[in-house]
Short mmCIF file of C-alpha atoms in Angstrom, two decimals:
data_model
loop_
_atom_site.label_atom_id
_atom_site.label_comp_id
_atom_site.label_asym_id
_atom_site.label_seq_id
_atom_site.Cartn_x
_atom_site.Cartn_y
_atom_site.Cartn_z
CA UNK A 519 0.00 0.00 0.00
CA UNK A 520 1.30 3.42 -0.93
CA UNK A 521 2.32 5.22 2.27
CA UNK A 522 0.54 8.50 1.44
CA UNK A 523 -2.78 6.63 1.04
CA UNK A 524 -2.12 4.65 4.22
CA UNK A 525 -1.53 7.92 6.10
CA UNK A 526 -4.83 9.37 4.84
CA UNK A 527 -6.64 6.15 5.82
CA UNK A 528 -5.10 6.42 9.29
CA UNK A 529 -6.26 10.02 9.64
CA UNK A 530 -9.77 8.94 8.67
CA UNK A 531 -9.54 6.04 11.15
CA UNK A 532 -8.50 8.47 13.91
CA UNK A 533 -11.39 10.82 13.13
CA UNK A 534 -13.83 7.92 13.52
CA UNK A 535 -12.18 6.65 16.70
CA UNK A 536 -12.37 10.13 18.24
CA UNK A 537 -16.06 10.41 17.30
CA UNK A 538 -16.68 7.02 18.90
CA UNK A 539 -14.76 8.09 22.02
CA UNK A 540 -16.82 11.27 22.28
CA UNK A 541 -20.06 9.26 21.99
CA UNK A 542 -19.06 6.82 24.73
CA UNK A 543 -17.64 9.36 27.17
CA UNK A 544 -19.46 12.58 26.22
CA UNK A 545 -16.01 14.12 26.48
CA UNK A 546 -13.94 15.91 23.90
CA UNK A 547 -10.67 15.34 25.79
CA UNK A 548 -8.42 13.31 23.49
CA UNK A 549 -5.27 13.61 25.59
CA UNK A 550 -5.25 9.85 26.21
CA UNK A 551 -4.75 9.18 22.49
CA UNK A 552 -1.00 8.64 22.51
CA UNK A 553 1.09 6.98 19.82
CA UNK A 554 0.92 3.78 21.85
CA UNK A 555 -2.84 3.82 22.33
CA UNK A 556 -3.63 4.64 18.71
CA UNK A 557 -1.24 1.93 17.48
CA UNK A 558 -3.01 -0.71 19.60
CA UNK A 559 -6.45 0.46 18.46
CA UNK A 560 -5.21 0.39 14.86
CA UNK A 561 -4.04 -3.21 15.24
CA UNK A 562 -7.27 -4.36 16.87
CA UNK A 563 -9.41 -2.58 14.30
CA UNK A 564 -7.29 -3.79 11.38
CA UNK A 565 -7.49 -7.39 12.49
CA UNK A 566 -11.15 -7.67 13.52
CA UNK A 567 -12.51 -8.44 10.04
CA UNK A 568 -9.36 -10.12 8.73
CA UNK A 569 -9.70 -13.68 7.48
CA UNK A 570 -7.56 -15.88 5.26
CA UNK A 571 -9.96 -15.12 2.40
CA UNK A 572 -10.30 -11.37 3.01
CA UNK A 573 -7.47 -9.58 4.78
CA UNK A 574 -9.69 -6.53 5.39
CA UNK A 575 -7.76 -3.54 6.71
CA UNK A 576 -4.58 -5.62 6.80
CA UNK A 577 -4.41 -4.96 3.05
CA UNK A 578 -3.95 -1.28 3.97
CA UNK A 579 -2.13 -1.48 7.30
CA UNK A 580 0.23 -4.26 6.28
CA UNK A 581 3.46 -3.54 8.15
CA UNK A 582 2.78 -4.66 11.72
CA UNK A 583 5.84 -5.51 13.78
CA UNK A 584 5.83 -7.23 17.16
CA UNK A 585 7.52 -4.97 19.67
CA UNK A 586 7.76 -5.16 23.44
CA UNK A 587 4.54 -3.16 23.93
CA UNK A 588 2.57 -4.99 21.25
CA UNK A 589 2.02 -4.64 17.51
CA UNK A 590 3.17 -1.46 15.76
CA UNK A 591 2.38 -0.50 12.16
CA UNK A 592 5.80 0.74 11.10
CA UNK A 593 4.72 3.06 8.27
CA UNK A 594 2.22 4.79 10.54
CA UNK A 595 4.72 4.96 13.39
CA UNK A 596 7.27 6.60 11.09
CA UNK A 597 4.60 9.13 10.04
CA UNK A 598 3.84 9.82 13.72
CA UNK A 599 7.47 10.47 14.55
CA UNK A 600 8.04 12.71 11.53
CA UNK A 601 4.63 14.46 11.79
CA UNK A 602 3.52 13.67 8.25
CA UNK A 603 -0.20 14.01 8.94
CA UNK A 604 -2.35 16.89 7.72
CA UNK A 605 -5.13 16.79 10.32
CA UNK A 606 -3.45 15.45 13.46
CA UNK A 607 -0.16 15.83 15.27
CA UNK A 608 1.46 13.54 17.80
CA UNK A 609 3.31 15.18 20.63
CA UNK A 610 5.38 13.28 23.18
CA UNK A 611 2.45 11.85 25.13
CA UNK A 612 -0.66 13.03 23.31
CA UNK A 613 -2.31 13.72 20.01
CA UNK A 614 -3.88 16.95 18.92
CA UNK A 615 -6.22 17.89 16.12
CA UNK A 616 -4.82 20.54 13.78
CA UNK A 617 -7.45 23.29 13.64
CA UNK A 618 -9.01 24.08 10.28
CA UNK A 619 -7.69 20.97 8.54
CA UNK A 620 -10.04 18.47 6.89
CA UNK A 621 -9.33 14.98 5.65
CA UNK A 622 -9.22 14.75 1.87
CA UNK A 623 -11.35 11.65 1.38
CA UNK A 624 -11.20 11.67 -2.43
CA UNK A 625 -8.08 9.48 -2.54
CA UNK A 626 -9.36 6.97 0.02
CA UNK A 627 -13.07 6.67 -0.81
CA UNK A 628 -12.69 3.01 -1.78
CA UNK A 629 -11.25 2.22 1.69
CA UNK A 630 -13.76 4.15 3.80
CA UNK A 631 -16.43 1.39 3.86
CA UNK A 632 -13.84 -1.14 5.08
CA UNK A 633 -12.63 1.21 7.81
CA UNK A 634 -16.21 2.02 8.86
CA UNK A 635 -17.11 -1.69 8.94
CA UNK A 636 -14.07 -2.60 11.03
CA UNK A 637 -14.77 0.18 13.53
CA UNK A 638 -18.42 -0.83 13.73
CA UNK A 639 -17.47 -4.45 14.40
CA UNK A 640 -14.93 -3.47 17.04
CA UNK A 641 -17.56 -1.27 18.66
CA UNK A 642 -19.96 -4.24 18.68
CA UNK A 643 -17.32 -6.47 20.32
CA UNK A 644 -16.32 -3.94 22.98
CA UNK A 645 -17.96 -0.52 22.89
CA UNK A 646 -15.73 0.83 25.67
CA UNK A 647 -12.35 -0.19 24.18
CA UNK A 648 -11.67 3.38 22.96
CA UNK A 649 -11.75 4.56 26.59
CA UNK A 650 -9.14 2.05 27.77
CA UNK A 651 -5.71 3.16 28.88
CA UNK A 652 -2.84 2.30 26.56
CA UNK A 653 -1.56 -0.26 29.08
CA UNK A 654 -4.92 -2.10 28.98
CA UNK A 655 -4.72 -2.26 25.18
CA UNK A 656 -1.15 -3.56 25.42
CA UNK A 657 -2.42 -6.35 27.70
CA UNK A 658 -5.09 -7.27 25.15
CA UNK A 659 -2.67 -7.37 22.21
CA UNK A 660 -0.23 -9.47 24.26
CA UNK A 661 -2.85 -12.26 24.25
CA UNK A 662 -2.53 -12.66 20.47
CA UNK A 663 -0.44 -15.67 19.39
CA UNK A 664 0.66 -13.85 16.22
CA UNK A 665 2.34 -11.26 18.45
CA UNK A 666 3.73 -13.88 20.87
CA UNK A 667 5.32 -15.87 18.03
CA UNK A 668 6.86 -12.83 16.34
CA UNK A 669 8.23 -11.36 19.58
CA UNK A 670 9.69 -14.77 20.50
CA UNK A 671 11.48 -14.87 17.12
CA UNK A 672 12.79 -11.36 17.74
CA UNK A 673 14.09 -12.46 21.13
CA UNK A 674 15.81 -15.54 19.72
CA UNK A 675 17.46 -13.40 17.04
CA UNK A 676 18.48 -10.75 19.57
CA UNK A 677 16.28 -8.13 17.91
CA UNK A 678 13.81 -5.65 19.36
CA UNK A 679 11.10 -6.36 16.77
CA UNK A 680 9.96 -8.87 14.18
CA UNK A 681 7.48 -8.54 11.33
CA UNK A 682 4.12 -10.12 12.08
CA UNK A 683 2.88 -12.27 9.24
CA UNK A 684 -0.51 -11.14 7.95
CA UNK A 685 -1.55 -14.80 7.53
CA UNK A 686 -0.86 -15.44 11.23
CA UNK A 687 -2.87 -12.39 12.29
CA UNK A 688 -5.79 -13.50 10.11
CA UNK A 689 -5.82 -17.03 11.59
CA UNK A 690 -5.25 -15.91 15.18
CA UNK A 691 -7.74 -16.16 18.02
CA UNK A 692 -8.87 -12.56 18.32
CA UNK A 693 -9.04 -10.85 21.69
CA UNK A 694 -10.81 -7.55 22.28
CA UNK A 695 -11.60 -7.72 25.99
CA UNK A 696 -9.35 -7.41 29.04
CA UNK A 697 -8.59 -10.48 31.14
#
């Protein structure tokens, strides 16, 4: 997937996640949306509809790496660090909306129904997940065997991360609730 399209899809994803958060909490405070929290929500949302036959959002967000604190989509992480978004900005421990900026949906209109469907399904599985602390989301993603296998390989190889195979994520038992 072309990185510029992936970034626009992520911005759209974030706009929907924030709307969901505001519905559940009746709050507009998005200070809890850190790089870590948004990465975990992205993984959970990307994997919810993924099957061996239809990879769903994993066709877009296709560069997940197992790291100590769970799966990280490397292209999106790189965009977070280098502030390559038009509508959002990630600070050290928070995210902020850039005033007056709108998401240009023209380039991603074919992906919007898949993103909306994944968010809807995640909401159905656990409507409060967007209010969880980042550490709670880390605990949930640490239950996934696809992450456990990849992080074990990284450890054996003396590395800090290892690419998670899309096929393994698709076949995995999917967890969306805390212990």
